[in-house]
mmCIF file of C-alpha atoms in Angstrom:
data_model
loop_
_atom_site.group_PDB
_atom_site.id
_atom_site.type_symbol
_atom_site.label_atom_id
_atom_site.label_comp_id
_atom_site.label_asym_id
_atom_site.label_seq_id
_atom_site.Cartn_x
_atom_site.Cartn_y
_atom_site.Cartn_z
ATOM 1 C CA UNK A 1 -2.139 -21.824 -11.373
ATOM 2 C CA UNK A 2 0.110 -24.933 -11.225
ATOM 3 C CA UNK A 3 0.795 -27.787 -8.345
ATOM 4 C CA UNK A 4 3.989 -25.492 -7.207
ATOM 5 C CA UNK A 5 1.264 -22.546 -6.899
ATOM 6 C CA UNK A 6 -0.335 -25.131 -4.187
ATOM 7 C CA UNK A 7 2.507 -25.934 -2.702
ATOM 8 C CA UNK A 8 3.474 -22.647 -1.841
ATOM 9 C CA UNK A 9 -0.061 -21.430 -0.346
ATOM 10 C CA UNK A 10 0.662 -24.688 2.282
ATOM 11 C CA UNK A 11 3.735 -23.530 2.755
ATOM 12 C CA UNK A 12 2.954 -20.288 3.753
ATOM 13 C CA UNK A 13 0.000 -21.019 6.298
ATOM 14 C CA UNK A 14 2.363 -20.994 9.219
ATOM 15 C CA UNK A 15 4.080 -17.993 8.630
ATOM 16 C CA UNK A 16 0.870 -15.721 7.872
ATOM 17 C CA UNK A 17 -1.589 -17.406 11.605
ATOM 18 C CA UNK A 18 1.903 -16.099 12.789
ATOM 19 C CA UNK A 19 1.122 -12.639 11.620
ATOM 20 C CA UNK A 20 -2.078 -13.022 12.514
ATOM 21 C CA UNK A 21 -1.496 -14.335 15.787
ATOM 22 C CA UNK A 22 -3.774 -17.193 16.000
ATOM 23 C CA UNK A 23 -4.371 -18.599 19.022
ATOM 24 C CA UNK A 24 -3.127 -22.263 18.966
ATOM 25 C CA UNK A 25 -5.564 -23.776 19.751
ATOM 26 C CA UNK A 26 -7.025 -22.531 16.926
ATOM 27 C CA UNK A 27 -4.644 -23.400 14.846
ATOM 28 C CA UNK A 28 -5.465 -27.132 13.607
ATOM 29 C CA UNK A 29 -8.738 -26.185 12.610
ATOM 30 C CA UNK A 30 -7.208 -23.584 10.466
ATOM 31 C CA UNK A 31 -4.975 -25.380 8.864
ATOM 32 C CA UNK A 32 -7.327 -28.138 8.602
ATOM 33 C CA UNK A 33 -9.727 -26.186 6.327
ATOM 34 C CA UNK A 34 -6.764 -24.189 4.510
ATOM 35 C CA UNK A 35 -5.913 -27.223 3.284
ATOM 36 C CA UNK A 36 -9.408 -28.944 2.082
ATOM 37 C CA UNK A 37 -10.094 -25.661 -0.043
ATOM 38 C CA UNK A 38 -6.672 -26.017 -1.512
ATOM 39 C CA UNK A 39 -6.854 -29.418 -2.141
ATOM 40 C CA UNK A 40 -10.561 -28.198 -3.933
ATOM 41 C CA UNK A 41 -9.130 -25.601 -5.972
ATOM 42 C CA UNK A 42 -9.562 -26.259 -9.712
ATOM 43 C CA UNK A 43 -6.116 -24.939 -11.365
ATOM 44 C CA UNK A 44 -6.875 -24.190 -14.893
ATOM 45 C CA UNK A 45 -10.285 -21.742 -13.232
ATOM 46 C CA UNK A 46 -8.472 -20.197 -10.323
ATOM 47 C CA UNK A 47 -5.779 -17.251 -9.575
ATOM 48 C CA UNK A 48 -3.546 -17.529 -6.852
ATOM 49 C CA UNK A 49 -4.192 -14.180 -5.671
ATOM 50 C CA UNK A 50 -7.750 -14.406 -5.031
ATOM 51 C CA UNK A 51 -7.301 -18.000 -3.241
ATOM 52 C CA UNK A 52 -4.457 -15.806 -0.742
ATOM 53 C CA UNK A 53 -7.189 -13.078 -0.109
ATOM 54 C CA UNK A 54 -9.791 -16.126 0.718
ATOM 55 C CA UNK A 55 -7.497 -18.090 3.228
ATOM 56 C CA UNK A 56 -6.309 -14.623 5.186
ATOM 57 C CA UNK A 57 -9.597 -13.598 5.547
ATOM 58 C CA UNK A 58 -10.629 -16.838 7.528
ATOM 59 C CA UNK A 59 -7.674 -16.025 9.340
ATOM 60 C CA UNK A 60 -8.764 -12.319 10.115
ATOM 61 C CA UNK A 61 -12.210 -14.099 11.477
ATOM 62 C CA UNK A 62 -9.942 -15.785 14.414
ATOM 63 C CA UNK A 63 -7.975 -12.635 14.827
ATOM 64 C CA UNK A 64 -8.018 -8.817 16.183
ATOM 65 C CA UNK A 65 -5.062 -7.942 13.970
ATOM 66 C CA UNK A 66 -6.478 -6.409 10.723
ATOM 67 C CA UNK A 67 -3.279 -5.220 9.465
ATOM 68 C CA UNK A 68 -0.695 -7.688 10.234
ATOM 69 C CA UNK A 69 2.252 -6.561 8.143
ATOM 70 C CA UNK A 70 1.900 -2.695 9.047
ATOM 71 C CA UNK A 71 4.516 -2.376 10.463
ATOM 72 C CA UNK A 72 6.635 -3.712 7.854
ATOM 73 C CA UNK A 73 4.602 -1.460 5.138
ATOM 74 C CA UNK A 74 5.492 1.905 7.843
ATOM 75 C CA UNK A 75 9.015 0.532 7.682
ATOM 76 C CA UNK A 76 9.652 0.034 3.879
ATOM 77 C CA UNK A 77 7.963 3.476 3.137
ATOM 78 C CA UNK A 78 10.356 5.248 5.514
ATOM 79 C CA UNK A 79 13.490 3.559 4.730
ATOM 80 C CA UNK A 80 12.643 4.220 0.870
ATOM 81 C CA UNK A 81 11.494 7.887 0.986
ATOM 82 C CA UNK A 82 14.777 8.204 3.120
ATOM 83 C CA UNK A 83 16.410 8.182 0.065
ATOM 84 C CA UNK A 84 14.378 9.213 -2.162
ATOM 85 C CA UNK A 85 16.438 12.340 -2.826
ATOM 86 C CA UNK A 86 19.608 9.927 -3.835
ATOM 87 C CA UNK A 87 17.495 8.142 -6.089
ATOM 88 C CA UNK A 88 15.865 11.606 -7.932
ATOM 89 C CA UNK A 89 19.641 13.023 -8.044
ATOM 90 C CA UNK A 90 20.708 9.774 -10.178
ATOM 91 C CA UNK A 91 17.817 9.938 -12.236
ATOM 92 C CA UNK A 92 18.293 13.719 -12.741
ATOM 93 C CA UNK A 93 22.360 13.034 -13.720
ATOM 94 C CA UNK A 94 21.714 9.921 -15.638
ATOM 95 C CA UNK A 95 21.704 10.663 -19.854
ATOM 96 C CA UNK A 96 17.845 8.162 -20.120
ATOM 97 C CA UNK A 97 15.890 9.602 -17.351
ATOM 98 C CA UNK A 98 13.204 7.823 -18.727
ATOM 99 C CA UNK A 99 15.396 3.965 -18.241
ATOM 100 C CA UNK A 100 16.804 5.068 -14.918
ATOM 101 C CA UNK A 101 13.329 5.692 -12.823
ATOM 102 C CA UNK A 102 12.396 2.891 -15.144
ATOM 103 C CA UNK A 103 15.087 0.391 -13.459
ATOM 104 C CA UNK A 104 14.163 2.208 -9.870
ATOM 105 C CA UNK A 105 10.707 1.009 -10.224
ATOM 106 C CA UNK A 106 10.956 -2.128 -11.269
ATOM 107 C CA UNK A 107 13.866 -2.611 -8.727
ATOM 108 C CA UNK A 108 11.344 -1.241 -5.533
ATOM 109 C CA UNK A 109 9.459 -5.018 -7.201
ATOM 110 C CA UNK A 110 11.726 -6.610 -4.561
ATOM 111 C CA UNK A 111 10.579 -5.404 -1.533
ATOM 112 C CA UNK A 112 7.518 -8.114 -0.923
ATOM 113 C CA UNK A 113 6.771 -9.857 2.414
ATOM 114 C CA UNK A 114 5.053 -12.961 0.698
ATOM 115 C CA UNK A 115 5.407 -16.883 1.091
ATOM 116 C CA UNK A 116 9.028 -16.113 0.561
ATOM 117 C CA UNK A 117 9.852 -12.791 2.385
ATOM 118 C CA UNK A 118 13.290 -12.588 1.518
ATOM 119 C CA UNK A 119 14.853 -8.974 -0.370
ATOM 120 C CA UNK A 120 17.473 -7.203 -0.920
ATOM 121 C CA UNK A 121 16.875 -3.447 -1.810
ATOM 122 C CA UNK A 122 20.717 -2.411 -2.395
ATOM 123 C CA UNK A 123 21.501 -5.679 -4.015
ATOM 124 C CA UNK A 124 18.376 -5.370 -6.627
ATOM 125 C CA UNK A 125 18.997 -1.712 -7.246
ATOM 126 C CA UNK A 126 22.559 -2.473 -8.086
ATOM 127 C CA UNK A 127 21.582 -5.225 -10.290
ATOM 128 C CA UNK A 128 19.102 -3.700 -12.385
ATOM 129 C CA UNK A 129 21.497 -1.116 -13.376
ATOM 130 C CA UNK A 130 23.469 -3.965 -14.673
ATOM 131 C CA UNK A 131 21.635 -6.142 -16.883
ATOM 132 C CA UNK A 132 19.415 -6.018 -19.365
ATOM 133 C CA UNK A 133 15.669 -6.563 -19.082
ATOM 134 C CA UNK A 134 14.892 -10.229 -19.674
ATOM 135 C CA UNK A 135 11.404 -9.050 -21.549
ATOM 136 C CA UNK A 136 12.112 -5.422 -22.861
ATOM 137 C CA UNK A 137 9.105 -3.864 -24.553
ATOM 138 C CA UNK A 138 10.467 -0.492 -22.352
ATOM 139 C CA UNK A 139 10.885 1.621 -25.853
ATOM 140 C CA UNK A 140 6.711 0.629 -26.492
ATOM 141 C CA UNK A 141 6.047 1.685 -23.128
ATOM 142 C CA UNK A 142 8.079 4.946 -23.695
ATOM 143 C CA UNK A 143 6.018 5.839 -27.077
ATOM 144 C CA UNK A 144 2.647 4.533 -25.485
ATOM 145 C CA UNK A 145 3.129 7.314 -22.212
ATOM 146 C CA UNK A 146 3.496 9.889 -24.773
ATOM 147 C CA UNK A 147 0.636 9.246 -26.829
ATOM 148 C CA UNK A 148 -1.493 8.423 -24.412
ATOM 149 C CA UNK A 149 -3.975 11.016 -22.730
ATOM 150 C CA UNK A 150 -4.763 8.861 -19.691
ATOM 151 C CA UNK A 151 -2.680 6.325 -17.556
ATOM 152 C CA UNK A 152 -4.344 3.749 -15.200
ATOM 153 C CA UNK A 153 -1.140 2.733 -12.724
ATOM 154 C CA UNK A 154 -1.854 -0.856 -10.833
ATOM 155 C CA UNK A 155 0.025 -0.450 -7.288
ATOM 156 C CA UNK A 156 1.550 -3.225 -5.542
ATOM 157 C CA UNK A 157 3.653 -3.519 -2.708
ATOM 158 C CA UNK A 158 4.838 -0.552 -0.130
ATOM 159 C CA UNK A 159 8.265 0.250 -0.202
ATOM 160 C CA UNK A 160 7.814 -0.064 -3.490
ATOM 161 C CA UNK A 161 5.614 2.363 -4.413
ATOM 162 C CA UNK A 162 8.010 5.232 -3.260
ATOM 163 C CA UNK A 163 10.163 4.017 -6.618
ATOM 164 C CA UNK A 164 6.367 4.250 -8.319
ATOM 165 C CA UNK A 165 6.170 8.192 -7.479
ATOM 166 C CA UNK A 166 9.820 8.741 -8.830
ATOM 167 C CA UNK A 167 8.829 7.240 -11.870
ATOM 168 C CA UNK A 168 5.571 8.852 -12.152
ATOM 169 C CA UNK A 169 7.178 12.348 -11.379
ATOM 170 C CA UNK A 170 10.109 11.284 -13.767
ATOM 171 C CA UNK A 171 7.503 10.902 -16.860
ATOM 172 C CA UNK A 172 5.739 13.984 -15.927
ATOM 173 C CA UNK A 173 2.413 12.848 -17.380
ATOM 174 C CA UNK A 174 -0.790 14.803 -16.271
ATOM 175 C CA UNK A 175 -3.587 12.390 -15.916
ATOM 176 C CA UNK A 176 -2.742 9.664 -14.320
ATOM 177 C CA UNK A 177 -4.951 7.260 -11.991
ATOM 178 C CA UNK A 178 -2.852 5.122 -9.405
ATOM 179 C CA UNK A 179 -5.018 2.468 -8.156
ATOM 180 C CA UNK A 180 -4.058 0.317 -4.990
ATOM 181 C CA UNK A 181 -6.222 -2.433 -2.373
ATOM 182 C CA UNK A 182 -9.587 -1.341 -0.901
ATOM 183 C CA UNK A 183 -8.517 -2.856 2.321
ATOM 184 C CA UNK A 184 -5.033 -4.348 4.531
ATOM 185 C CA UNK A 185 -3.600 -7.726 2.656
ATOM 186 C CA UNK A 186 0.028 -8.848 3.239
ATOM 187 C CA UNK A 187 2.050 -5.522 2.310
ATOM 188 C CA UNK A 188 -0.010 -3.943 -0.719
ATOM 189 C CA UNK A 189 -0.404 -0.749 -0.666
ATOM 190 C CA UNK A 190 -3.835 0.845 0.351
ATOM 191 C CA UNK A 191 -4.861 4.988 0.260
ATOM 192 C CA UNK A 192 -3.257 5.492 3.463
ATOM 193 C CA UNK A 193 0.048 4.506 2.384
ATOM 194 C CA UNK A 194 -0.355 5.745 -0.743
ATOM 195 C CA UNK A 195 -0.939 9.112 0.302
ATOM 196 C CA UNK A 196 1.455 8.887 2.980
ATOM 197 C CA UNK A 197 4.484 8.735 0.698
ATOM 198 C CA UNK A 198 2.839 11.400 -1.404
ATOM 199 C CA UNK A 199 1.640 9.618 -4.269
ATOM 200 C CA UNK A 200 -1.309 12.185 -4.559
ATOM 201 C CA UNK A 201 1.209 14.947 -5.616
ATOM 202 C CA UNK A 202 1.815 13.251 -8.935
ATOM 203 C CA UNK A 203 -1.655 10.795 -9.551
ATOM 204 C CA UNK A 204 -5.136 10.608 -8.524
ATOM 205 C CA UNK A 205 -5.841 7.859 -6.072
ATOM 206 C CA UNK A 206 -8.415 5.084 -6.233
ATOM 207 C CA UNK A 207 -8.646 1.513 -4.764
ATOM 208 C CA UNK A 208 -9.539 -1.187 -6.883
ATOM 209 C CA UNK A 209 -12.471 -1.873 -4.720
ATOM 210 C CA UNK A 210 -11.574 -5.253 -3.683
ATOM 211 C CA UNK A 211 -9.041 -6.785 -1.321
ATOM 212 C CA UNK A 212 -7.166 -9.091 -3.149
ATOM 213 C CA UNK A 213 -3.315 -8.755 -3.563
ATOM 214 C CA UNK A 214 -4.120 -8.304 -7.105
ATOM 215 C CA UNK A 215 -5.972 -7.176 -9.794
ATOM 216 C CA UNK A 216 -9.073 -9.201 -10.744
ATOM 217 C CA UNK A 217 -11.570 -7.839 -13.021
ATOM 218 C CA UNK A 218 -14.615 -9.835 -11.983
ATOM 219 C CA UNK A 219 -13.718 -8.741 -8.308
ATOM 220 C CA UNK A 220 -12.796 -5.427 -8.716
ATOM 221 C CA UNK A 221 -15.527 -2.629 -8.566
ATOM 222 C CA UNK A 222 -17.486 -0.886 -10.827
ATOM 223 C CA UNK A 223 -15.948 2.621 -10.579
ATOM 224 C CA UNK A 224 -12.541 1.124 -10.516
ATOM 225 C CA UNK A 225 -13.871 -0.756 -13.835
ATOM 226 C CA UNK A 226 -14.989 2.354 -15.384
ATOM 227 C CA UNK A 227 -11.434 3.520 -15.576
ATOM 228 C CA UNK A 228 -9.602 0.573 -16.234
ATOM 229 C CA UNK A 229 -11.733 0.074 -19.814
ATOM 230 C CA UNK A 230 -11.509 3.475 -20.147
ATOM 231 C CA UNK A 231 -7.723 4.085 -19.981
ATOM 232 C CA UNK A 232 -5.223 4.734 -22.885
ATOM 233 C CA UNK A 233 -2.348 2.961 -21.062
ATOM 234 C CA UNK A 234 -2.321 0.351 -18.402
ATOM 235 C CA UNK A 235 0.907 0.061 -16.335
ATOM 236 C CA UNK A 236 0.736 -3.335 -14.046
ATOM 237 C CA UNK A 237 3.132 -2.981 -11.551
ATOM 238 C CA UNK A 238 4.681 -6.675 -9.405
ATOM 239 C CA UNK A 239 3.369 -10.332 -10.600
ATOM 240 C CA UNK A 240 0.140 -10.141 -8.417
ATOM 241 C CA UNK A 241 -1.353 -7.817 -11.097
ATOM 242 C CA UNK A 242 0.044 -10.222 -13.286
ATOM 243 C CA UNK A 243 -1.333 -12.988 -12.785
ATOM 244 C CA UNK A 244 -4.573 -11.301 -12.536
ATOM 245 C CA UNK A 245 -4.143 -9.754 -15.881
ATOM 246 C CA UNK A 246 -1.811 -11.947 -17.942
ATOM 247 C CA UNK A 247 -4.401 -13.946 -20.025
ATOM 248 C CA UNK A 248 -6.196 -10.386 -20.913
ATOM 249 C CA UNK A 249 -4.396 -10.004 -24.606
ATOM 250 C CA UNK A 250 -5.038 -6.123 -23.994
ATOM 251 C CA UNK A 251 -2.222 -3.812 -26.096
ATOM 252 C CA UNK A 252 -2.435 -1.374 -23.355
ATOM 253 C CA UNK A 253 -1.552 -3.591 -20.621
ATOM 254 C CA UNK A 254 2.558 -2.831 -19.928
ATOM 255 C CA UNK A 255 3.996 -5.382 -17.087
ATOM 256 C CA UNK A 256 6.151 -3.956 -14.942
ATOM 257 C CA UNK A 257 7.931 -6.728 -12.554
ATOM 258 C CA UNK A 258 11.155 -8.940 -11.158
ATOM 259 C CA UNK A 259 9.823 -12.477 -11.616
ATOM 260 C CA UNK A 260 10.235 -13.777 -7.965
ATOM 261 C CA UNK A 261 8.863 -17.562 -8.829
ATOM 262 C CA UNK A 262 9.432 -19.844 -12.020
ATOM 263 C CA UNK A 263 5.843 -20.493 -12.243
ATOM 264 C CA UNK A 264 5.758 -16.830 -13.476
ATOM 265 C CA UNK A 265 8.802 -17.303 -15.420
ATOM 266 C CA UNK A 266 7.804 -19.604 -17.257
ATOM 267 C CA UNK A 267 4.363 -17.693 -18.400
ATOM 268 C CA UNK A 268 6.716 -14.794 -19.395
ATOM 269 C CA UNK A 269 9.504 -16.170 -20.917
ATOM 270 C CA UNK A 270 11.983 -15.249 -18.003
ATOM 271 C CA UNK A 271 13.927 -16.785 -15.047
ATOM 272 C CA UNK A 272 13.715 -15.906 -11.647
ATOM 273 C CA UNK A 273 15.268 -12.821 -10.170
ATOM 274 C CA UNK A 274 15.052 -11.279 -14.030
ATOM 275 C CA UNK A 275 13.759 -8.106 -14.718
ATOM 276 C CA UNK A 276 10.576 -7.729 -17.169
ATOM 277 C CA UNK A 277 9.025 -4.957 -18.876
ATOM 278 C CA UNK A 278 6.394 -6.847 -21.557
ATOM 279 C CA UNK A 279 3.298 -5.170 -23.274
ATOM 280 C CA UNK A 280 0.149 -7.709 -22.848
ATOM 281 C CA UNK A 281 0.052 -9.999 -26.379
ATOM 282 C CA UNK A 282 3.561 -10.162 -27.264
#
């Protein structure tokens, strides 16, 4: 984490007791205590991820909404498996099936209700078919799925992880795990999502065991642990995964993302609204 990673958790407090529907009066103490653990946080020992997951669940204590962007992750799913047939048919006509689910699911990165909630699907679909990825280890990644007997696939957002199963169906492997959260957090995907867009017709499904939009190893549970160090491949989907992962130095670790802050960018080698395919140590 940096000062801007700071910045943005403050920045985001009013938007997610609005989700959350806190009560106003309610609302100063909140805030009040938000900002003494952020002010507490130690930057070069912390991940932004896990300090998201602590302040929402204070907020869930002062709440009855448990999933507060479910209606936006029922909304994404639908308007992506909507056309999910357009997206197969271009991947089925295009010459690199392989590149063109590739760019789909890196594209479906976009949809994100975060601090700054702001997407365009159509626009980010059209662009990723017309540049060239800002970190491209994609050829690796190619060579790695077919040499590798087992995948491990980190989930992220919903909406997203429609352009996951395309992919996943597009590469054809047979043992693959696709892991997403143990429980609601902004608009990751858990089971019921995940099985709702019919992930389980092309992967196994797990949860990570922990509800942290992201993928923390000294959070995540033991089961979930068991596969990760026991996968061939690792494929980290979106920059929460990311920046749970990124100081890991693990050659089977594949990013998958569109960096949506310069904080990120920066740790990559990329600017924002770039798209990034990078294998963990180069």
């Amino acid at each position: 984490m940096n000062y801007e990673c700071l910045i943005c958790q403050v920045k985001a407090l009013q938007k997610r007791m609005d989700k959350y529907e806190i009560a106003e009066e309610k609302r100063n103490k909140i805030v009040s205590q938000a900002i003494s653990t952020i002010a507490g946080i130690d930057l070069d020992k912390s991940f932004s991820p896990e300090i998201t997951s602590n302040i929402l669940r204070e907020m869930e204590k002062e709440s009855d909404v448990k999933d507060p962007y479910g209606a936006e992750k029922k909304e994404s799913n639908h308007a992506l498996l909507a056309r999910y047939n357009e997206f197969r048919n271009k991947v089925e006509g295009s010459e690199d099936k392989f590149d063109t689910a590739l760019r789909y699911a890196i594209a479906g990165n976009i949809i994100d209700f975060g601090p700054t909630h702001h997407f365009d699907v159509d626009g980010t679909i059209e662009r990723v078919f017309q540049t060239t990825f800002a970190v491209d280890d994609s050829e690796a990644l190619k060579a790695e799925i077919k040499k590798a007997k087992s995948i491990l696939y980190l989930g992220d957002n919903c909406g997203e992880i429609v352009m996951d199963k395309l992919f996943l169906e597009t590469i054809g492997h047979p043992n693959v795990v696709f892991a997403v959260r143990d429980q609601p957090i902004l608009n990751d995907a858990t089971l019921k999502e995940a099985r709702e867009v019919g992930l389980h017709k092309v992967a196994t499904l797990i949860t990570n065991g922990d509800n942290t939009p992201s993928t923390l190893l000294h959070r995540v549970s033991k089961e979930f642990l068991e596969i990760y160090r026991s996968a061939d491949l690792i494929i980290s989907k979106g920059m929460g995964n990311f920046e749970g992962l990124m100081d890991e130095n693990d050659r089977r670790l594949f990013y998958l993302m569109m960096i949506k802050c310069p904080v990120i960018g920066q740790k990559v080698g990329a600017e924002k609204g770039d798209f990034v395919v990078k294998q963990s140590g180069n």
